[in-house]
Amino acid sequence: MQKDTTELVRGTVDALILKALSWGPRHGYSVAQWIHATSADALIIEDRALYLALHRLEEREWVESEWGVSDNNRRARFYRLTRSGRAQLRAETARLSRYVEALFTVLQATEWAP
Amino acid sequence: MKRAFRLTGTRASLDREVQDEIQFHIESRAKTLAEQGMEPEEARAQAEREYGDIHASRSEIVDVDRRRLYRERRYDLLDALRNDIALAMWMLRRDPLFTIVVLLTLAVGIGANTAIFTVVNSVLLRPLPYPEPDRIVSFVHDAPQLLTSLPEYVDYKQNLHSFESIAAFTTGEANVASGGDPERIVTATVTPDFFDVMSVHPAIGRAIKPDDEPGSVVVLSNAIWLRDYGGDPGAIGRSIVVNGRARSIVGVMPSSFAYPAPTTDAWLALPHVRADSLGDRAHHYLFMVGRLSRGADVGRASSEAAAYAQRMLHEHSDRYDPAHPPVPAIARISDKLTGATRPYLLALFGSVGFVLLIVCANVASLLLARGEGRRKELAVRNALGATRGRLFTQLMVEALLLSAFGGLSGIALAYAGVRALRRAAPATIPRLGDIGIDWRVLAYAAASSLVVGVVFGLVPAFRASGESPAAMLRKGGRSEQRVSSPRARRTLIVAEIALAVVLLSGSGMLVRSLLNLESEDLGFETAGVVTAKISPNQSSYDDARAQQLYSELIRRIRSIPGVAQVAAAGWIPIQDEREPWGVLAEGQSYAELKQAPTAVAEQITSGFFAAMHIQILRGRDVTDDDAASAPPVVVVSKSLAEGLWPGQDPIGRQMHVGGGTTLMTVVGMVADIRARGYSNAAEPSMYIPYAQAAVSAYVQPRTMSLVIRTRPAASAADIVQQVRSQTRALDPSIPVTRVLTMDEVVGGSVANRRFSTLLIAAFAILALALAGLGMYGVISYGVTTRRFEIGLRMALGAERAATLRLVLRETAVMGFMGIAIGLAGAAVAAKAIQSMLVGVPLIDPVTALAAAAILMLVVVAATLVPAWRAMTVSPTDALRAG
């Protein structure tokens, strides 16, 4: 799987966002908070990149957005998964898991001979 | 595809939303930081730092959103279009009668247009099938010189830089002996660079090369190769006897090659040009064709040639007549070929244009009427939220769909029409074989369908979509603004009448011109005369033997029962052309050559005037006694007599041809004839006995044409059959060709004109019918929509007859208006076809009156039935239906 680093990063961000939305609609700040919290700050995503990813996901119709009211009565844009977004999340999860597993296997190898 | 969450609105609002979203994030983060203990300003600054470059972020996100917005709009448009088309198709199917009538009308209009465009495209627009045909020009001289001498050709060729190369050629006919019947073929004898100038080389074999022995090689045309050699490639190298000499076939030209004429059967080689034996500069016998150099055009070549001709005039002043200097005439060969036909074709194209306009008016009025009937439906849709723009679009889609299908049917009709045209068209139409439907014609049909659809769909769609729903749904549906208002109807009727008047009067003038032409007195009687060309081999007949041949042949033919008179002549008027020679009366001399009268010479045997029914005014015909050894005599035409001996009796006077010295005595005077055909002036002519032609008039021709006047009940075909067998009996190697009746000859001279005049007249009648039907429909509809008003009038006491008069008066007013506008238009049109009119003034009262009368009749006829129906309206019914 030869992909350049930006590509990989973007694909990963997409998967994280999709996962964040899998429990229901959220606004962008809420998604950012969840990712930070769940990964215990190990995964750092620039806010700017996050919002760009959100809009791109909407362009690809994996998420859809709607203006609504936040917890403290402020106007915010809420995103939710579409049906195809849910399918994409499943596919991405499987793909990344395989990738990580393969990576892990190679890096944990204890000897040269196969 | 469902589109639940759509981006709405404008680019500005997009930008605002993105800004709001980013601000929300920053403020939320700042709040969180503040809750953790940071100062508010510090928290905000920190949040902004964490976010990244806000400005850049805004633009990149807005880009993404904008892309999405446009894509969604495109989908919406496509969806809307698909819906409109589906709806339109359903509407058309729902009212099949309407659809069929409209499609038929459109098919006729677009089909006729496309068919005529096919002809215009093939003959006038498409370039000739030669490489760079615009650079190939014919190079001749103005009258009286006309042709070119060999020294002049060599000079032009060497000195004119506007030309890449110039070739010379002569045209003629030749006898071909091939074992079977002798044939007569059309030949062109060319210099070897002819094929380079044309840039077309033989499809098989090779062209004539400069080092070929002239007279030993020949290149055949595709047609004759197919006909006589069955398309066998082995014909190359075979021998063919042309004019008594065996020549080798070296090549066959491609089928599209048709220079100098489509009838050219073979190309022979001119004798080698040798600088020391160029011959007489004043002997003009060559045609020239040249290829312009790169960057030169006809104008430049003409000025260069004119300047050089002046130089020739000064350098060889003894060989030129200063009163008639050489004047080069250079023109593209495509222009020369199609130039004469162009006005006819353009007039045809204009006529079908008018027909198409009338078709548009008819369809527009049909759509207006239908729009009226759909008012409720459209009002409901409007009330349910369809904007006026959407309704308009949908109605335009309907109109365009109709015109698209109409266009397709039109193309099918055009295909059949073109085939019929090709068969019916006279052979004199240039490039007849090239006429066919190509991509340009299809593009034209598509474009005209589109334009037509917009033209007839615009106003009805506009009006139908513009109703206010409240007004529409009011009780009775009686709104002020109707879809099909009386004014719209009236405009359409007046327009159709005007268009029909223009077309009718234009075609009327052309018909009158044709009749004027054909009623001209040619000076001889064409009915009942058959001609045939006899071509003995030059090499096997000397003067005496030729005389014997013809006198014997004529004697035999005279004894055929169906033959009233027979004679032979050097050429047939109208079919052949001869240039006049200078003549001088004895005892009179002229200081300058240009004062000498000229006359066309015709070599005849006795009985020619009787056969042609040319009136002998004084003296006698030539007789068999006017033999070679007898005193030279001549019969002159009236205008020649008056030119040489004004006011005096020509009989007994003497004259000679300009370059000769033999004095001929005038023994008779005949009436003038129009030897060049209709609308050409009669030229002074002199008739020389065939046997004396060598003595009196340079040369005794070998090829002569028989002129046979047949008895009324006789069969021309049988007589021709006998002529052939008698000729064969005298000499089987002599071909008998160009067997035509004089009527065919004369008809051929006006064939193009007659063909296009008849077609235009047919289109005028079509236009009249379409306009009449259209008017009937509109007036009928008008009566129907005014039933309430008519019923009211009747209820208030008006008589039925008054209603009839009312309707008639209204349409009469429209008729007058339409006719007046039409006559004005007709005057403009007459200017456009001025060059084709013969004996008809630009403002022709006869045609104008006839057109006006016919249109008035049609208007009245179209009005009668609806008017009658108006009379029979029952007032109570009309008021109740209200």
mmCIF file of C-alpha atoms in Angstrom, chain B residues 361-683:
data_model
loop_
_atom_site.group_PDB
_atom_site.id
_atom_site.type_symbol
_atom_site.label_atom_id
_atom_site.label_comp_id
_atom_site.label_asym_id
_atom_site.label_seq_id
_atom_site.Cartn_x
_atom_site.Cartn_y
_atom_site.Cartn_z
ATOM 1 C CA ALA B 361 -46.887 31.359 -38.341
ATOM 2 C CA ASN B 362 -49.270 28.421 -38.655
ATOM 3 C CA VAL B 363 -47.662 26.458 -35.861
ATOM 4 C CA ALA B 364 -47.472 29.548 -33.656
ATOM 5 C CA SER B 365 -51.174 30.159 -34.048
ATOM 6 C CA LEU B 366 -51.872 26.498 -33.265
ATOM 7 C CA LEU B 367 -49.800 26.780 -30.126
ATOM 8 C CA LEU B 368 -51.528 29.984 -29.111
ATOM 9 C CA ALA B 369 -54.876 28.316 -29.486
ATOM 10 C CA ARG B 370 -53.731 25.341 -27.460
ATOM 11 C CA GLY B 371 -52.244 27.601 -24.836
ATOM 12 C CA GLU B 372 -55.664 29.140 -24.494
ATOM 13 C CA GLY B 373 -57.107 25.731 -23.844
ATOM 14 C CA ARG B 374 -54.572 24.969 -21.145
ATOM 15 C CA ARG B 375 -55.085 28.107 -19.136
ATOM 16 C CA LYS B 376 -56.702 26.332 -16.196
ATOM 17 C CA GLU B 377 -53.996 23.690 -16.045
ATOM 18 C CA LEU B 378 -51.224 26.244 -16.117
ATOM 19 C CA ALA B 379 -52.959 28.423 -13.546
ATOM 20 C CA VAL B 380 -53.218 25.521 -11.154
ATOM 21 C CA ARG B 381 -49.550 24.710 -11.566
ATOM 22 C CA ASN B 382 -48.713 28.340 -11.026
ATOM 23 C CA ALA B 383 -50.751 28.426 -7.841
ATOM 24 C CA LEU B 384 -48.988 25.285 -6.652
ATOM 25 C CA GLY B 385 -45.660 27.000 -6.832
ATOM 26 C CA ALA B 386 -44.297 26.655 -10.315
ATOM 27 C CA THR B 387 -42.632 29.913 -11.130
ATOM 28 C CA ARG B 388 -43.322 31.690 -14.349
ATOM 29 C CA GLY B 389 -39.802 30.859 -15.472
ATOM 30 C CA ARG B 390 -40.367 27.126 -14.987
ATOM 31 C CA LEU B 391 -43.646 27.231 -16.895
ATOM 32 C CA PHE B 392 -42.023 29.172 -19.680
ATOM 33 C CA THR B 393 -39.143 26.707 -19.855
ATOM 34 C CA GLN B 394 -41.503 23.805 -19.967
ATOM 35 C CA LEU B 395 -43.551 25.306 -22.769
ATOM 36 C CA MET B 396 -40.392 26.098 -24.726
ATOM 37 C CA VAL B 397 -39.273 22.501 -24.266
ATOM 38 C CA GLU B 398 -42.575 21.406 -25.760
ATOM 39 C CA ALA B 399 -42.088 23.709 -28.712
ATOM 40 C CA LEU B 400 -38.492 22.587 -29.231
ATOM 41 C CA LEU B 401 -39.493 18.952 -28.970
ATOM 42 C CA LEU B 402 -42.099 19.516 -31.665
ATOM 43 C CA SER B 403 -39.570 21.235 -33.863
ATOM 44 C CA ALA B 404 -36.999 18.498 -33.245
ATOM 45 C CA PHE B 405 -39.384 15.781 -34.358
ATOM 46 C CA GLY B 406 -40.590 18.003 -37.160
ATOM 47 C CA GLY B 407 -36.986 18.427 -38.212
ATOM 48 C CA LEU B 408 -36.374 14.679 -38.234
ATOM 49 C CA SER B 409 -39.443 14.088 -40.375
ATOM 50 C CA GLY B 410 -38.302 16.975 -42.527
ATOM 51 C CA ILE B 411 -34.953 15.307 -43.126
ATOM 52 C CA ALA B 412 -36.709 12.139 -44.214
ATOM 53 C CA LEU B 413 -38.904 14.167 -46.552
ATOM 54 C CA ALA B 414 -35.861 16.039 -47.839
ATOM 55 C CA TYR B 415 -34.132 12.777 -48.659
ATOM 56 C CA ALA B 416 -37.047 11.736 -50.867
ATOM 57 C CA GLY B 417 -37.283 15.247 -52.272
ATOM 58 C CA VAL B 418 -33.619 15.358 -53.237
ATOM 59 C CA ARG B 419 -33.922 12.064 -55.059
ATOM 60 C CA ALA B 420 -36.914 13.380 -56.979
ATOM 61 C CA LEU B 421 -35.095 16.624 -57.743
ATOM 62 C CA ARG B 422 -32.074 14.801 -59.087
ATOM 63 C CA ARG B 423 -34.219 12.835 -61.440
ATOM 64 C CA ALA B 424 -36.348 15.754 -62.579
ATOM 65 C CA ALA B 425 -33.600 18.343 -62.908
ATOM 66 C CA PRO B 426 -32.349 19.157 -66.385
ATOM 67 C CA ALA B 427 -28.901 17.881 -67.267
ATOM 68 C CA THR B 428 -27.756 21.473 -67.689
ATOM 69 C CA ILE B 429 -27.631 22.037 -63.923
ATOM 70 C CA PRO B 430 -23.920 22.097 -63.095
ATOM 71 C CA ARG B 431 -22.601 19.430 -60.725
ATOM 72 C CA LEU B 432 -25.923 17.589 -60.921
ATOM 73 C CA GLY B 433 -24.251 14.321 -60.021
ATOM 74 C CA ASP B 434 -22.750 15.831 -56.882
ATOM 75 C CA ILE B 435 -26.104 16.672 -55.334
ATOM 76 C CA GLY B 436 -26.565 14.737 -52.128
ATOM 77 C CA ILE B 437 -27.150 15.098 -48.396
ATOM 78 C CA ASP B 438 -23.935 15.569 -46.432
ATOM 79 C CA TRP B 439 -23.066 16.629 -42.898
ATOM 80 C CA ARG B 440 -23.498 20.285 -43.726
ATOM 81 C CA VAL B 441 -27.083 19.676 -44.830
ATOM 82 C CA LEU B 442 -27.795 17.763 -41.626
ATOM 83 C CA ALA B 443 -26.291 20.562 -39.570
ATOM 84 C CA TYR B 444 -28.460 23.044 -41.450
ATOM 85 C CA ALA B 445 -31.568 20.958 -40.812
ATOM 86 C CA ALA B 446 -30.742 20.748 -37.110
ATOM 87 C CA ALA B 447 -30.037 24.475 -36.868
ATOM 88 C CA SER B 448 -33.177 25.467 -38.739
ATOM 89 C CA SER B 449 -35.283 23.146 -36.578
ATOM 90 C CA LEU B 450 -33.885 24.861 -33.514
ATOM 91 C CA VAL B 451 -34.491 28.361 -34.875
ATOM 92 C CA VAL B 452 -37.961 27.462 -36.086
ATOM 93 C CA GLY B 453 -38.809 26.035 -32.671
ATOM 94 C CA VAL B 454 -37.704 29.208 -30.944
ATOM 95 C CA VAL B 455 -39.530 31.410 -33.453
ATOM 96 C CA PHE B 456 -42.898 29.748 -33.182
ATOM 97 C CA GLY B 457 -42.600 28.777 -29.537
ATOM 98 C CA LEU B 458 -41.491 32.053 -28.005
ATOM 99 C CA VAL B 459 -44.624 34.149 -28.052
ATOM 100 C CA PRO B 460 -47.074 31.366 -27.136
ATOM 101 C CA ALA B 461 -44.850 30.215 -24.272
ATOM 102 C CA PHE B 462 -44.453 33.742 -23.058
ATOM 103 C CA ARG B 463 -48.136 34.459 -23.073
ATOM 104 C CA ALA B 464 -49.232 31.146 -21.644
ATOM 105 C CA SER B 465 -46.872 31.351 -18.692
ATOM 106 C CA GLY B 466 -47.711 34.928 -17.845
ATOM 107 C CA GLU B 467 -51.164 34.638 -16.375
ATOM 108 C CA SER B 468 -51.925 35.671 -12.851
ATOM 109 C CA PRO B 469 -53.526 32.650 -11.119
ATOM 110 C CA ALA B 470 -56.133 34.665 -9.305
ATOM 111 C CA ALA B 471 -57.478 36.080 -12.514
ATOM 112 C CA MET B 472 -57.468 32.651 -14.079
ATOM 113 C CA LEU B 473 -59.302 30.800 -11.416
ATOM 114 C CA ARG B 474 -61.969 33.417 -11.127
ATOM 115 C CA LYS B 475 -65.411 32.303 -12.003
ATOM 116 C CA GLY B 476 -65.874 31.831 -15.730
ATOM 117 C CA GLY B 477 -62.186 31.939 -16.333
ATOM 118 C CA ARG B 478 -62.716 35.172 -18.115
ATOM 119 C CA SER B 479 -59.571 37.185 -17.785
ATOM 120 C CA GLU B 480 -58.577 40.361 -19.474
ATOM 121 C CA GLN B 481 -55.358 39.014 -20.764
ATOM 122 C CA ARG B 482 -55.929 36.100 -23.056
ATOM 123 C CA VAL B 483 -53.250 33.743 -24.233
ATOM 124 C CA SER B 484 -54.500 34.023 -27.755
ATOM 125 C CA SER B 485 -55.507 37.635 -28.050
ATOM 126 C CA PRO B 486 -57.327 38.978 -31.070
ATOM 127 C CA ARG B 487 -54.326 41.144 -31.796
ATOM 128 C CA ALA B 488 -51.974 38.181 -31.922
ATOM 129 C CA ARG B 489 -54.361 36.355 -34.222
ATOM 130 C CA ARG B 490 -54.718 39.345 -36.490
ATOM 131 C CA THR B 491 -50.973 39.843 -36.703
ATOM 132 C CA LEU B 492 -50.478 36.248 -37.728
ATOM 133 C CA ILE B 493 -53.116 36.414 -40.434
ATOM 134 C CA VAL B 494 -51.763 39.659 -41.866
ATOM 135 C CA ALA B 495 -48.233 38.217 -41.813
ATOM 136 C CA GLU B 496 -49.257 35.053 -43.624
ATOM 137 C CA ILE B 497 -51.114 37.007 -46.275
ATOM 138 C CA ALA B 498 -48.158 39.322 -46.833
ATOM 139 C CA LEU B 499 -45.724 36.410 -47.146
ATOM 140 C CA ALA B 500 -47.992 34.613 -49.574
ATOM 141 C CA VAL B 501 -48.380 37.750 -51.681
ATOM 142 C CA VAL B 502 -44.626 38.228 -51.969
ATOM 143 C CA LEU B 503 -44.047 34.641 -53.003
ATOM 144 C CA LEU B 504 -46.987 34.610 -55.390
ATOM 145 C CA SER B 505 -46.014 37.797 -57.147
ATOM 146 C CA GLY B 506 -42.342 36.821 -57.352
ATOM 147 C CA SER B 507 -43.206 33.512 -58.938
ATOM 148 C CA GLY B 508 -45.741 35.245 -61.157
ATOM 149 C CA MET B 509 -43.055 37.528 -62.508
ATOM 150 C CA LEU B 510 -40.775 34.607 -63.173
ATOM 151 C CA VAL B 511 -43.537 32.714 -64.945
ATOM 152 C CA ARG B 512 -44.268 35.765 -67.072
ATOM 153 C CA SER B 513 -40.579 36.053 -67.880
ATOM 154 C CA LEU B 514 -40.462 32.445 -68.967
ATOM 155 C CA LEU B 515 -43.538 32.869 -71.151
ATOM 156 C CA ASN B 516 -42.172 36.078 -72.640
ATOM 157 C CA LEU B 517 -38.973 34.304 -73.458
ATOM 158 C CA GLU B 518 -40.576 31.295 -75.034
ATOM 159 C CA SER B 519 -42.926 33.378 -77.091
ATOM 160 C CA GLU B 520 -40.080 35.259 -78.723
ATOM 161 C CA ASP B 521 -39.867 34.765 -82.403
ATOM 162 C CA LEU B 522 -36.648 32.965 -83.102
ATOM 163 C CA GLY B 523 -36.946 33.509 -86.808
ATOM 164 C CA PHE B 524 -37.306 29.837 -87.595
ATOM 165 C CA GLU B 525 -39.824 27.118 -86.853
ATOM 166 C CA THR B 526 -38.718 24.606 -84.265
ATOM 167 C CA ALA B 527 -41.615 22.172 -84.276
ATOM 168 C CA GLY B 528 -41.265 19.121 -86.481
ATOM 169 C CA VAL B 529 -37.535 19.422 -87.129
ATOM 170 C CA VAL B 530 -34.959 16.750 -86.339
ATOM 171 C CA THR B 531 -31.224 17.331 -86.448
ATOM 172 C CA ALA B 532 -28.366 14.870 -86.586
ATOM 173 C CA LYS B 533 -24.628 15.374 -86.701
ATOM 174 C CA ILE B 534 -22.613 13.639 -89.382
ATOM 175 C CA SER B 535 -18.859 13.443 -88.787
ATOM 176 C CA PRO B 536 -16.776 11.950 -91.583
ATOM 177 C CA ASN B 537 -13.127 11.312 -90.837
ATOM 178 C CA GLN B 538 -11.041 14.385 -91.629
ATOM 179 C CA SER B 539 -8.288 12.266 -93.084
ATOM 180 C CA SER B 540 -10.326 10.180 -95.518
ATOM 181 C CA TYR B 541 -12.401 12.953 -97.113
ATOM 182 C CA ASP B 542 -11.201 15.795 -99.268
ATOM 183 C CA ASP B 543 -13.463 18.637 -100.319
ATOM 184 C CA ALA B 544 -14.851 16.940 -103.399
ATOM 185 C CA ARG B 545 -15.505 13.627 -101.710
ATOM 186 C CA ALA B 546 -17.250 15.374 -98.845
ATOM 187 C CA GLN B 547 -19.511 17.234 -101.244
ATOM 188 C CA GLN B 548 -20.389 13.982 -102.954
ATOM 189 C CA LEU B 549 -21.088 12.332 -99.613
ATOM 190 C CA TYR B 550 -23.505 14.983 -98.495
ATOM 191 C CA SER B 551 -25.320 15.394 -101.764
ATOM 192 C CA GLU B 552 -25.800 11.637 -102.012
ATOM 193 C CA LEU B 553 -26.859 11.338 -98.380
ATOM 194 C CA ILE B 554 -29.343 14.174 -98.735
ATOM 195 C CA ARG B 555 -30.709 12.712 -101.930
ATOM 196 C CA ARG B 556 -31.337 9.405 -100.197
ATOM 197 C CA ILE B 557 -32.907 10.976 -97.163
ATOM 198 C CA ARG B 558 -35.129 13.151 -99.282
ATOM 199 C CA SER B 559 -36.678 10.017 -100.718
ATOM 200 C CA ILE B 560 -37.723 8.726 -97.284
ATOM 201 C CA PRO B 561 -41.517 8.996 -97.136
ATOM 202 C CA GLY B 562 -41.850 10.959 -93.901
ATOM 203 C CA VAL B 563 -39.358 13.617 -94.888
ATOM 204 C CA ALA B 564 -40.694 16.969 -96.086
ATOM 205 C CA GLN B 565 -37.395 18.831 -96.455
ATOM 206 C CA VAL B 566 -33.806 18.000 -95.678
ATOM 207 C CA ALA B 567 -30.600 19.991 -95.869
ATOM 208 C CA ALA B 568 -27.195 20.094 -94.250
ATOM 209 C CA ALA B 569 -25.663 22.976 -92.341
ATOM 210 C CA GLY B 570 -22.288 23.630 -90.749
ATOM 211 C CA TRP B 571 -23.852 24.258 -87.370
ATOM 212 C CA ILE B 572 -27.257 24.263 -85.696
ATOM 213 C CA PRO B 573 -28.536 27.547 -84.262
ATOM 214 C CA ILE B 574 -28.770 27.619 -80.455
ATOM 215 C CA GLN B 575 -27.046 24.308 -80.075
ATOM 216 C CA ASP B 576 -23.788 25.532 -81.528
ATOM 217 C CA GLU B 577 -22.125 28.891 -81.247
ATOM 218 C CA ARG B 578 -20.174 30.617 -83.914
ATOM 219 C CA GLU B 579 -18.306 33.875 -83.711
ATOM 220 C CA PRO B 580 -18.897 36.497 -86.370
ATOM 221 C CA TRP B 581 -16.279 37.441 -88.949
ATOM 222 C CA GLY B 582 -15.601 40.823 -90.425
ATOM 223 C CA VAL B 583 -17.091 41.303 -93.879
ATOM 224 C CA LEU B 584 -16.584 43.946 -96.491
ATOM 225 C CA ALA B 585 -18.806 45.045 -99.315
ATOM 226 C CA GLU B 586 -17.142 45.436 -102.684
ATOM 227 C CA GLY B 587 -16.151 48.928 -103.452
ATOM 228 C CA GLN B 588 -16.408 50.032 -99.894
ATOM 229 C CA SER B 589 -13.422 50.344 -97.665
ATOM 230 C CA TYR B 590 -13.105 51.240 -94.064
ATOM 231 C CA ALA B 591 -10.363 53.238 -92.424
ATOM 232 C CA GLU B 592 -10.403 51.211 -89.253
ATOM 233 C CA LEU B 593 -11.268 47.585 -88.874
ATOM 234 C CA LYS B 594 -13.797 48.243 -86.188
ATOM 235 C CA GLN B 595 -16.140 49.941 -88.573
ATOM 236 C CA ALA B 596 -16.470 46.819 -90.681
ATOM 237 C CA PRO B 597 -19.746 45.085 -90.129
ATOM 238 C CA THR B 598 -19.496 41.546 -88.917
ATOM 239 C CA ALA B 599 -21.577 38.539 -89.826
ATOM 240 C CA VAL B 600 -21.850 34.951 -88.676
ATOM 241 C CA ALA B 601 -21.158 32.499 -91.473
ATOM 242 C CA GLU B 602 -23.255 29.379 -92.012
ATOM 243 C CA GLN B 603 -22.433 26.764 -94.645
ATOM 244 C CA ILE B 604 -25.617 25.300 -96.120
ATOM 245 C CA THR B 605 -26.948 23.050 -98.802
ATOM 246 C CA SER B 606 -30.067 23.945 -100.728
ATOM 247 C CA GLY B 607 -33.309 23.502 -98.844
ATOM 248 C CA PHE B 608 -31.965 24.746 -95.529
ATOM 249 C CA PHE B 609 -34.319 27.728 -95.389
ATOM 250 C CA ALA B 610 -37.256 25.552 -96.321
ATOM 251 C CA ALA B 611 -36.386 22.995 -93.680
ATOM 252 C CA MET B 612 -35.999 25.630 -90.974
ATOM 253 C CA HIS B 613 -38.936 27.719 -92.231
ATOM 254 C CA ILE B 614 -36.732 30.791 -92.486
ATOM 255 C CA GLN B 615 -38.473 33.302 -94.650
ATOM 256 C CA ILE B 616 -36.807 34.201 -97.939
ATOM 257 C CA LEU B 617 -37.472 37.906 -98.359
ATOM 258 C CA ARG B 618 -35.884 38.569 -101.712
ATOM 259 C CA GLY B 619 -34.132 36.591 -104.381
ATOM 260 C CA ARG B 620 -33.504 32.870 -104.067
ATOM 261 C CA ASP B 621 -32.123 30.045 -101.957
ATOM 262 C CA VAL B 622 -28.796 28.441 -102.787
ATOM 263 C CA THR B 623 -29.197 25.569 -105.229
ATOM 264 C CA ASP B 624 -27.256 22.517 -106.275
ATOM 265 C CA ASP B 625 -26.030 24.574 -109.225
ATOM 266 C CA ASP B 626 -23.990 26.697 -106.872
ATOM 267 C CA ALA B 627 -21.209 24.163 -107.120
ATOM 268 C CA ALA B 628 -17.515 24.538 -106.404
ATOM 269 C CA SER B 629 -16.727 25.664 -109.895
ATOM 270 C CA ALA B 630 -19.693 27.964 -110.287
ATOM 271 C CA PRO B 631 -19.559 31.710 -109.519
ATOM 272 C CA PRO B 632 -19.437 32.276 -105.747
ATOM 273 C CA VAL B 633 -22.749 33.370 -104.289
ATOM 274 C CA VAL B 634 -24.096 34.211 -100.867
ATOM 275 C CA VAL B 635 -27.470 34.704 -99.213
ATOM 276 C CA VAL B 636 -27.507 37.482 -96.615
ATOM 277 C CA SER B 637 -29.769 38.156 -93.666
ATOM 278 C CA LYS B 638 -31.801 41.342 -93.576
ATOM 279 C CA SER B 639 -29.666 43.042 -90.954
ATOM 280 C CA LEU B 640 -26.490 42.285 -92.888
ATOM 281 C CA ALA B 641 -27.986 43.732 -96.049
ATOM 282 C CA GLU B 642 -28.959 46.858 -94.187
ATOM 283 C CA GLY B 643 -25.538 47.110 -92.653
ATOM 284 C CA LEU B 644 -23.649 46.841 -95.919
ATOM 285 C CA TRP B 645 -26.102 48.521 -98.283
ATOM 286 C CA PRO B 646 -28.443 50.655 -96.265
ATOM 287 C CA GLY B 647 -31.676 51.446 -98.038
ATOM 288 C CA GLN B 648 -30.645 49.600 -101.178
ATOM 289 C CA ASP B 649 -31.466 46.312 -102.811
ATOM 290 C CA PRO B 650 -28.748 43.831 -101.870
ATOM 291 C CA ILE B 651 -29.411 41.474 -104.767
ATOM 292 C CA GLY B 652 -26.567 41.511 -107.260
ATOM 293 C CA ARG B 653 -24.187 43.301 -104.947
ATOM 294 C CA GLN B 654 -20.894 41.768 -104.030
ATOM 295 C CA MET B 655 -19.049 41.206 -100.766
ATOM 296 C CA HIS B 656 -16.218 39.160 -99.281
ATOM 297 C CA VAL B 657 -15.135 37.987 -95.879
ATOM 298 C CA GLY B 658 -12.705 40.199 -94.054
ATOM 299 C CA GLY B 659 -9.525 38.228 -94.608
ATOM 300 C CA GLY B 660 -10.398 36.860 -98.033
ATOM 301 C CA THR B 661 -10.514 38.238 -101.491
ATOM 302 C CA THR B 662 -13.092 36.083 -103.269
ATOM 303 C CA LEU B 663 -16.091 38.197 -104.140
ATOM 304 C CA MET B 664 -19.460 36.603 -103.577
ATOM 305 C CA THR B 665 -22.590 37.807 -105.315
ATOM 306 C CA VAL B 666 -25.692 38.249 -103.208
ATOM 307 C CA VAL B 667 -28.484 36.151 -104.690
ATOM 308 C CA GLY B 668 -30.987 36.228 -101.877
ATOM 309 C CA MET B 669 -31.999 37.877 -98.605
ATOM 310 C CA VAL B 670 -33.635 36.049 -95.696
ATOM 311 C CA ALA B 671 -35.154 37.062 -92.382
ATOM 312 C CA ASP B 672 -32.892 37.344 -89.347
ATOM 313 C CA ILE B 673 -32.820 34.551 -86.796
ATOM 314 C CA ARG B 674 -31.835 34.521 -83.129
ATOM 315 C CA ALA B 675 -29.037 32.056 -83.538
ATOM 316 C CA ARG B 676 -28.013 32.291 -79.898
ATOM 317 C CA GLY B 677 -31.498 31.625 -78.587
ATOM 318 C CA TYR B 678 -34.035 33.522 -76.548
ATOM 319 C CA SER B 679 -33.337 36.999 -75.306
ATOM 320 C CA ASN B 680 -30.344 37.275 -77.579
ATOM 321 C CA ALA B 681 -30.396 39.733 -80.420
ATOM 322 C CA ALA B 682 -30.449 38.501 -83.973
ATOM 323 C CA GLU B 683 -27.008 38.796 -85.531
#
